[in-house]
mmCIF file of C-alpha atoms in Angstrom:
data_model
loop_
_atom_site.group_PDB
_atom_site.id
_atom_site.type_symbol
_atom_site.label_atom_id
_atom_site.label_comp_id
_atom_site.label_asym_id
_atom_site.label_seq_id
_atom_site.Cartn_x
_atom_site.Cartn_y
_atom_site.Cartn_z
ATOM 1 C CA UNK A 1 -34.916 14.393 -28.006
ATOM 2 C CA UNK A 2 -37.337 11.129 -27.266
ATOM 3 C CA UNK A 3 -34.320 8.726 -27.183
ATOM 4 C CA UNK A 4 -34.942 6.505 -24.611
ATOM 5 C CA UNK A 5 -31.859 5.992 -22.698
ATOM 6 C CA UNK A 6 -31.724 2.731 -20.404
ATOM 7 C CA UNK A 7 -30.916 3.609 -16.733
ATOM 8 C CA UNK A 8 -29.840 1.218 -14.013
ATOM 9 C CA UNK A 9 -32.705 2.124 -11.769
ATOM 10 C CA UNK A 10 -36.051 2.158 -14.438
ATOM 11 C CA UNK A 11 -39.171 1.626 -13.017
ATOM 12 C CA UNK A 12 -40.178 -1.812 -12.123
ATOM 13 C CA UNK A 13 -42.581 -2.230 -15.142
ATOM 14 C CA UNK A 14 -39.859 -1.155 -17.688
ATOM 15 C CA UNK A 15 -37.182 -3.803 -18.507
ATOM 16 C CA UNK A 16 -33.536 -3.351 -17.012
ATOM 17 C CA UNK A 17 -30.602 -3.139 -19.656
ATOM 18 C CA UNK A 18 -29.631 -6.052 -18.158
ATOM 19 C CA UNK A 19 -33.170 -8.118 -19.056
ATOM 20 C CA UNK A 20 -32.620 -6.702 -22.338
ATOM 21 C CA UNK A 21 -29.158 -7.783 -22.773
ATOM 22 C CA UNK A 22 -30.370 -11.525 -21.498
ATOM 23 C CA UNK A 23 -33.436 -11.134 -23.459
ATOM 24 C CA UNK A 24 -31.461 -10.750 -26.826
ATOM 25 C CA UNK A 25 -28.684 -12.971 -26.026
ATOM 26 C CA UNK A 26 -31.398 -15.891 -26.346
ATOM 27 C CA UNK A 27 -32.585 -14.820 -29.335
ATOM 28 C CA UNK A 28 -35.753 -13.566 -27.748
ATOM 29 C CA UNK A 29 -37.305 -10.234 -28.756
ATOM 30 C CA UNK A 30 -36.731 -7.594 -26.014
ATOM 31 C CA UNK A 31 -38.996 -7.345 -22.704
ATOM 32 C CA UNK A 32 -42.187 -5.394 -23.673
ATOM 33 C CA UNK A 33 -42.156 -6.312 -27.323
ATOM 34 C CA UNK A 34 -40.693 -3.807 -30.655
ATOM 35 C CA UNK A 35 -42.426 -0.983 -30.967
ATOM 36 C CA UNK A 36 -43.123 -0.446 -26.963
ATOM 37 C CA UNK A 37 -41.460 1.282 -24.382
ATOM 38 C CA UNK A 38 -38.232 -0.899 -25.311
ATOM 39 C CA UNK A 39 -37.261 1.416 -28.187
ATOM 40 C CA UNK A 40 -39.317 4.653 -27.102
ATOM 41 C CA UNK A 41 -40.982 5.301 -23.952
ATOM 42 C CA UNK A 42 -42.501 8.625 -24.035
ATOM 43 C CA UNK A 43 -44.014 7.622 -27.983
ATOM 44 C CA UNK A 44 -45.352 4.218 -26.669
ATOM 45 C CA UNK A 45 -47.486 5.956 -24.211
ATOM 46 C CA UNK A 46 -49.955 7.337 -27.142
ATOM 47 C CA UNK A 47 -49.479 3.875 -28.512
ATOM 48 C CA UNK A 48 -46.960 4.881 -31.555
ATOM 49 C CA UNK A 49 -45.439 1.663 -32.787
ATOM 50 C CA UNK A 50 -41.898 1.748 -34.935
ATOM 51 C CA UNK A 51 -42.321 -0.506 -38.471
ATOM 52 C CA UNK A 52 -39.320 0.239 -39.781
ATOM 53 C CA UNK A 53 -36.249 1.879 -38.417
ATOM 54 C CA UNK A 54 -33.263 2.212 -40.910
ATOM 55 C CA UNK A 55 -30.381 5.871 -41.561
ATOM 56 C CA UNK A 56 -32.429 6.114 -44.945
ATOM 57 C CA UNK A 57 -36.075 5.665 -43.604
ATOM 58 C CA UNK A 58 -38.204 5.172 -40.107
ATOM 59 C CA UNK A 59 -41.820 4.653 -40.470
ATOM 60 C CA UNK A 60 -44.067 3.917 -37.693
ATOM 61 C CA UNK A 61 -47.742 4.019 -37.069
ATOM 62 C CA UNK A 62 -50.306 5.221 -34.339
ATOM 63 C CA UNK A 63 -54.094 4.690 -33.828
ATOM 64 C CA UNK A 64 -56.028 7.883 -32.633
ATOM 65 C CA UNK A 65 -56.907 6.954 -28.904
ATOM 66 C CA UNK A 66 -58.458 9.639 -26.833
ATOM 67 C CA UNK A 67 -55.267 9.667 -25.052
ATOM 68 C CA UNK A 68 -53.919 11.515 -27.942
ATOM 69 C CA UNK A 69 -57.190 14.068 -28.368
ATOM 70 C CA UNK A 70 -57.987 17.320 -27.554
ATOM 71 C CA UNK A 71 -61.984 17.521 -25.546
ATOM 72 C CA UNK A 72 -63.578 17.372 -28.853
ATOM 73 C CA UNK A 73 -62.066 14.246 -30.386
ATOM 74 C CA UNK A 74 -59.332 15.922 -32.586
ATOM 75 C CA UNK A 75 -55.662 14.998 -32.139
ATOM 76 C CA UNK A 76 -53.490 17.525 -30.356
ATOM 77 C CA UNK A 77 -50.624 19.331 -32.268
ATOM 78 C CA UNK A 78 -47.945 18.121 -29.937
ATOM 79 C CA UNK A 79 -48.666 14.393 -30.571
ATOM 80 C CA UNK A 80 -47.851 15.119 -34.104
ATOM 81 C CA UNK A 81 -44.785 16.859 -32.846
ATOM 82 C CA UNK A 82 -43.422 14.301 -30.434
ATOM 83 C CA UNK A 83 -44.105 11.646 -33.486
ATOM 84 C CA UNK A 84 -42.117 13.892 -35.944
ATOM 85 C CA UNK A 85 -39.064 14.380 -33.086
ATOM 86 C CA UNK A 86 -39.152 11.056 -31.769
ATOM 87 C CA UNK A 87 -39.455 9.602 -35.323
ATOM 88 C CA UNK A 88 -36.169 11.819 -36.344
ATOM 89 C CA UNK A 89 -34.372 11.427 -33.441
ATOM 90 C CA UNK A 90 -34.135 7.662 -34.092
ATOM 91 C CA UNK A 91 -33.554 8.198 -37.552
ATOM 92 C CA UNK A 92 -30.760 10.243 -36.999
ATOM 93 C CA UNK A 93 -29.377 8.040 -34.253
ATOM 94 C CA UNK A 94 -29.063 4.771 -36.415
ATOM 95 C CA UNK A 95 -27.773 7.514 -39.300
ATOM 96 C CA UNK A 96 -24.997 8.938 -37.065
ATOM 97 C CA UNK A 97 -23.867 5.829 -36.268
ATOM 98 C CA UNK A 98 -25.319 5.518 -32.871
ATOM 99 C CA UNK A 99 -24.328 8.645 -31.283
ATOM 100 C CA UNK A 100 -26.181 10.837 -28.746
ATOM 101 C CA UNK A 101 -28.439 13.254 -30.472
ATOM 102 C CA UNK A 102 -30.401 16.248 -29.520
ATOM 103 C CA UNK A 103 -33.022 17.839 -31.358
ATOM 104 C CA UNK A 104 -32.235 21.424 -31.806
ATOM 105 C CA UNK A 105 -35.251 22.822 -33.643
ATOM 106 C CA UNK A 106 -39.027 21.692 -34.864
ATOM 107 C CA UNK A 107 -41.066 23.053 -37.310
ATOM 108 C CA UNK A 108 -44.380 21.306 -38.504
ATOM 109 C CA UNK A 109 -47.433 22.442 -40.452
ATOM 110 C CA UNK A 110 -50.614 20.758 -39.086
ATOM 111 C CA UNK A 111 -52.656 20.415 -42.892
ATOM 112 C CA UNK A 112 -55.950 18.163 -41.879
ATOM 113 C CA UNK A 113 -56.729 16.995 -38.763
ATOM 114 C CA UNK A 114 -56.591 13.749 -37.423
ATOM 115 C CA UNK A 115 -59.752 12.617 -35.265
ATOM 116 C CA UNK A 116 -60.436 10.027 -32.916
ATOM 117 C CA UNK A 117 -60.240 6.253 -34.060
ATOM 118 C CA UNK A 118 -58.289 7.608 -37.317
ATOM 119 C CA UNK A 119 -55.146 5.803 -38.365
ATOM 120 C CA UNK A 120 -51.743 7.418 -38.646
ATOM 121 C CA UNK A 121 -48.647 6.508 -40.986
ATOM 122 C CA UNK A 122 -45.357 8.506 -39.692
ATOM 123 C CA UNK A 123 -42.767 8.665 -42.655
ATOM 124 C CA UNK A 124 -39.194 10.087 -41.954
ATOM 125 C CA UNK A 125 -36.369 10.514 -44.129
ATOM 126 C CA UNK A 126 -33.049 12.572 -44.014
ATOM 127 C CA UNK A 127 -32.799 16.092 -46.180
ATOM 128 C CA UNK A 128 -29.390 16.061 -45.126
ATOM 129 C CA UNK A 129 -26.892 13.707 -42.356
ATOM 130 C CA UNK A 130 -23.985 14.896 -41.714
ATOM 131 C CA UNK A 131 -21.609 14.061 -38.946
ATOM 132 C CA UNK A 132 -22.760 16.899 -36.667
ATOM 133 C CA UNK A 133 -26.121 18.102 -37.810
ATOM 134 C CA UNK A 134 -29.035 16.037 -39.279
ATOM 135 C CA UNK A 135 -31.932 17.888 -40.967
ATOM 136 C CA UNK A 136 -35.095 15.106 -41.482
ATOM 137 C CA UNK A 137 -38.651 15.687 -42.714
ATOM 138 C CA UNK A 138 -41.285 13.751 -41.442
ATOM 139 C CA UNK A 139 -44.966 13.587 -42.242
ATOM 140 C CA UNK A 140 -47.842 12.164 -41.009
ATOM 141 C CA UNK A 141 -50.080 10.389 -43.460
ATOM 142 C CA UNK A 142 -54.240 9.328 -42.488
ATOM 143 C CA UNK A 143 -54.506 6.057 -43.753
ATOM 144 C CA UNK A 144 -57.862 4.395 -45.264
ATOM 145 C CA UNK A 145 -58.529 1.533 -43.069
ATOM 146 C CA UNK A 146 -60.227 -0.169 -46.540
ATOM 147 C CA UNK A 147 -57.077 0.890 -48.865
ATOM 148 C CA UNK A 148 -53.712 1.247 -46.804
ATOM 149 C CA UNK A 149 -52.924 3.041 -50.114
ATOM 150 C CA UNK A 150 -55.839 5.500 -49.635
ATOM 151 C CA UNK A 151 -53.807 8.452 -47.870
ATOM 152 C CA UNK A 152 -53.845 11.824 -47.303
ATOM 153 C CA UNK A 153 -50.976 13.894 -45.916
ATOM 154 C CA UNK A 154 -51.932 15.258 -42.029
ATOM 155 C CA UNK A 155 -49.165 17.352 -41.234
ATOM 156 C CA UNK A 156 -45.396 18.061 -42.337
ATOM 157 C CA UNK A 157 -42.334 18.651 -40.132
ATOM 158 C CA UNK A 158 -38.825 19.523 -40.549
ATOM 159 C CA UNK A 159 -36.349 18.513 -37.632
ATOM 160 C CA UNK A 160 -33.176 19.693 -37.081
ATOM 161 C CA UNK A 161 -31.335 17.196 -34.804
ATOM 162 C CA UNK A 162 -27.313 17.482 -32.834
ATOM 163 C CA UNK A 163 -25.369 14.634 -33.457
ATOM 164 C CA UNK A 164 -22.505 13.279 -31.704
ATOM 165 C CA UNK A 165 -23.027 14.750 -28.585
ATOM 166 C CA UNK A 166 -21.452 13.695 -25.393
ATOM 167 C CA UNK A 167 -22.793 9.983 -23.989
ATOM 168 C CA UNK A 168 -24.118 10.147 -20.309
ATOM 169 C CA UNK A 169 -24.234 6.821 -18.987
ATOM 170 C CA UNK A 170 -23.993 3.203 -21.031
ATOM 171 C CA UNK A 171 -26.485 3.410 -23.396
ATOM 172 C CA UNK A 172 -24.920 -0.331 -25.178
ATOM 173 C CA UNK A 173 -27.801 -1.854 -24.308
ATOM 174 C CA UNK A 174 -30.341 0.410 -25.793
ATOM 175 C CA UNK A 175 -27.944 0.070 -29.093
ATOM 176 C CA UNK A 176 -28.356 -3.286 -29.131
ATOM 177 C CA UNK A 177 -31.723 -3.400 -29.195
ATOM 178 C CA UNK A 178 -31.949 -0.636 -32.337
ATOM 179 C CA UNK A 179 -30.039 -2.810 -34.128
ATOM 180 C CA UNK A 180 -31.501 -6.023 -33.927
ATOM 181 C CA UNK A 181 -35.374 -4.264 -34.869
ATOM 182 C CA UNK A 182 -33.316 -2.308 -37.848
ATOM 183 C CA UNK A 183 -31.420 -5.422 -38.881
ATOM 184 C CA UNK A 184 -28.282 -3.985 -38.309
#
């Protein structure tokens, strides 16, 4: 899954679960901001930004940058996938209670396309969360950039996701940090 799991040794421009730690004990926001590499590192790198992370709902959003296009100016297929996991994934994570998940299968139906300097709205929501196996849908939404409420569905995913799986390492820190942006 796109979890982002804190290590000890993380590169020098990511923070350390220890700045984190520090960095929330004052009351601060984390290193790198919400929405950054903090809670997701391989969805901040296309410049996906969480607004809401909850077991109910996650939404986030992401502006089309060429970084996320194909040569002529259309959005690859597997950005919309790693949204609709990585979207899930946390989903299912704050949903399970904060246990280690895996996703276990991806299906998604690419409707319109989504083209350079567009505007995306990722909406995902359980179909079902049970203790072991979470099911969520996610879709992408084009937003107007005139009328937010202007929007017209991109593409539709179904995730299954593994819950409860094993922990490798301490991943407190990267808890912590989920639950103070959900308000947990």
């Amino acid at each position: 899954s796109c979890l982002l799991r804190l290590h000890k040794n993380v590169p020098r421009h990511e923070p350390s679960s220890s700045q984190v730690t520090r960095s929330m004990e004052r009351g601060a926001p984390p290193p790198g901001g919400m929405g950054s590499s903090t809670l997701d590192r391989p969805l901040s790198l296309i410049g996906f930004e969480y607004l809401h992370i909850s077991p109910e709902k996650v939404t986030g959003r992401l502006e089309i940058t060429e970084r996320c296009c194909q040569p002529w100016d259309v959005m690859h297929g597997g950005v919309s996938a790693m949204v609709a996991e990585g979207t899930a994934s946390m989903g299912a994570y704050v949903s399970s209670g904060f246990a280690r998940v895996a996703g276990a299968q991806l299906s998604i139906n690419h409707l319109r396309p989504a083209s350079l300097g567009d505007s995306l709205l990722a909406e995902a929501s359980p179909l079902h969360a049970g203790r072991t196996i979470q099911v969520w849908e996610v879709k992408l939404w084009k937003v107007g950039s005139s009328d937010p409420g202007n929007r017209t569905l991109m593409s539709a995913s179904k995730v299954t996701l593994v819950c409860g799986r094993h922990r490798q390492g301490d991943n407190n820190a990267y808890e912590q940090v989920v639950k103070r942006f959900a308000k947990l």
